[in-house]
C-alpha cells in the first residue's frame, strides 16, 4: 500500500511541477513570422527577442489558462491529501485520504485534458492556417506529460485505496 502511495506522490509532485512550468512559460507554439522566429505561451508572445503580454481577451486562451490553473490547484490539493494519507489518525471512519487524493488527481487530469484539448483544437484549426510554418513547442509537450503524471498518480492512489480496503474487509490475520 505504501509503495503505491509513494509512487503516486512522486508522480503527483512531478506532475504539479510540470503543470506550473508549462503554464508559466512562453513556448507553447513556435512559428515563423516575417522571416524571423516567434513563440508564444498562454501569457506572452515573443518576436525578435522581445516579449509582449497577451492583452487580447480571447476565449480559448482564457479557457486554457483557467483549466491549467485549476489543474495545478487540484493536483496540489491531491498532494496534500496524499501526504496526509500516510498518517493513520483519521477522525472520520468512512473518509479515506488515499481515495480523496486519487479523486483529486483524476480531477486534475480532467482539467489539464480540457486545457490541452481546447488549445490544440483552436491552434490546429485557426492559428495553424494563419501561420504556415509553425509547431507545438516544449511547454505544450510538458502539459501532455503532466497529464500522464497526474493520471498515473490517481491510478497509484486508487490502487493503494483498494489494497487498504481489501485488508480492512479481510480483518486481522
PDB file of C-alpha atoms in Angstrom, residues 29-40 46-48 127-137:
ATOM      1  CA  UNK A  29       3.840  27.326 -30.051  1.00  0.00           C
ATOM      2  CA  UNK A  30       6.705  28.402 -32.302  1.00  0.00           C
ATOM      3  CA  UNK A  31       6.256  29.918 -35.739  1.00  0.00           C
ATOM      4  CA  UNK A  32       7.986  31.950 -38.415  1.00  0.00           C
ATOM      5  CA  UNK A  33       6.626  35.458 -38.847  1.00  0.00           C
ATOM      6  CA  UNK A  34       8.054  37.876 -41.440  1.00  0.00           C
ATOM      7  CA  UNK A  35      11.236  35.843 -41.756  1.00  0.00           C
ATOM      8  CA  UNK A  36      12.006  35.700 -38.035  1.00  0.00           C
ATOM      9  CA  UNK A  37      11.117  33.125 -35.427  1.00  0.00           C
ATOM     10  CA  UNK A  38       8.472  33.847 -32.814  1.00  0.00           C
ATOM     11  CA  UNK A  39       6.972  31.890 -29.964  1.00  0.00           C
ATOM     12  CA  UNK A  40       4.001  32.257 -27.685  1.00  0.00           C
ATOM     13  CA  UNK A  46       7.840  36.885 -28.200  1.00  0.00           C
ATOM     14  CA  UNK A  47       9.128  38.187 -31.535  1.00  0.00           C
ATOM     15  CA  UNK A  48      12.640  39.293 -32.490  1.00  0.00           C
ATOM     16  CA  UNK A 127      -3.648  29.506 -35.898  1.00  0.00           C
ATOM     17  CA  UNK A 128      -2.176  26.649 -37.921  1.00  0.00           C
ATOM     18  CA  UNK A 129      -3.834  28.021 -41.026  1.00  0.00           C
ATOM     19  CA  UNK A 130      -2.765  31.579 -40.233  1.00  0.00           C
ATOM     20  CA  UNK A 131       0.915  30.723 -39.778  1.00  0.00           C
ATOM     21  CA  UNK A 132       2.265  28.448 -42.471  1.00  0.00           C
ATOM     22  CA  UNK A 133       5.448  27.319 -40.722  1.00  0.00           C
ATOM     23  CA  UNK A 134       4.541  26.503 -37.110  1.00  0.00           C
ATOM     24  CA  UNK A 135       4.862  23.758 -34.496  1.00  0.00           C
ATOM     25  CA  UNK A 136       3.968  22.985 -30.927  1.00  0.00           C
ATOM     26  CA  UNK A 137       6.861  23.533 -28.552  1.00  0.00           C
TER      27      UNK A 137
END
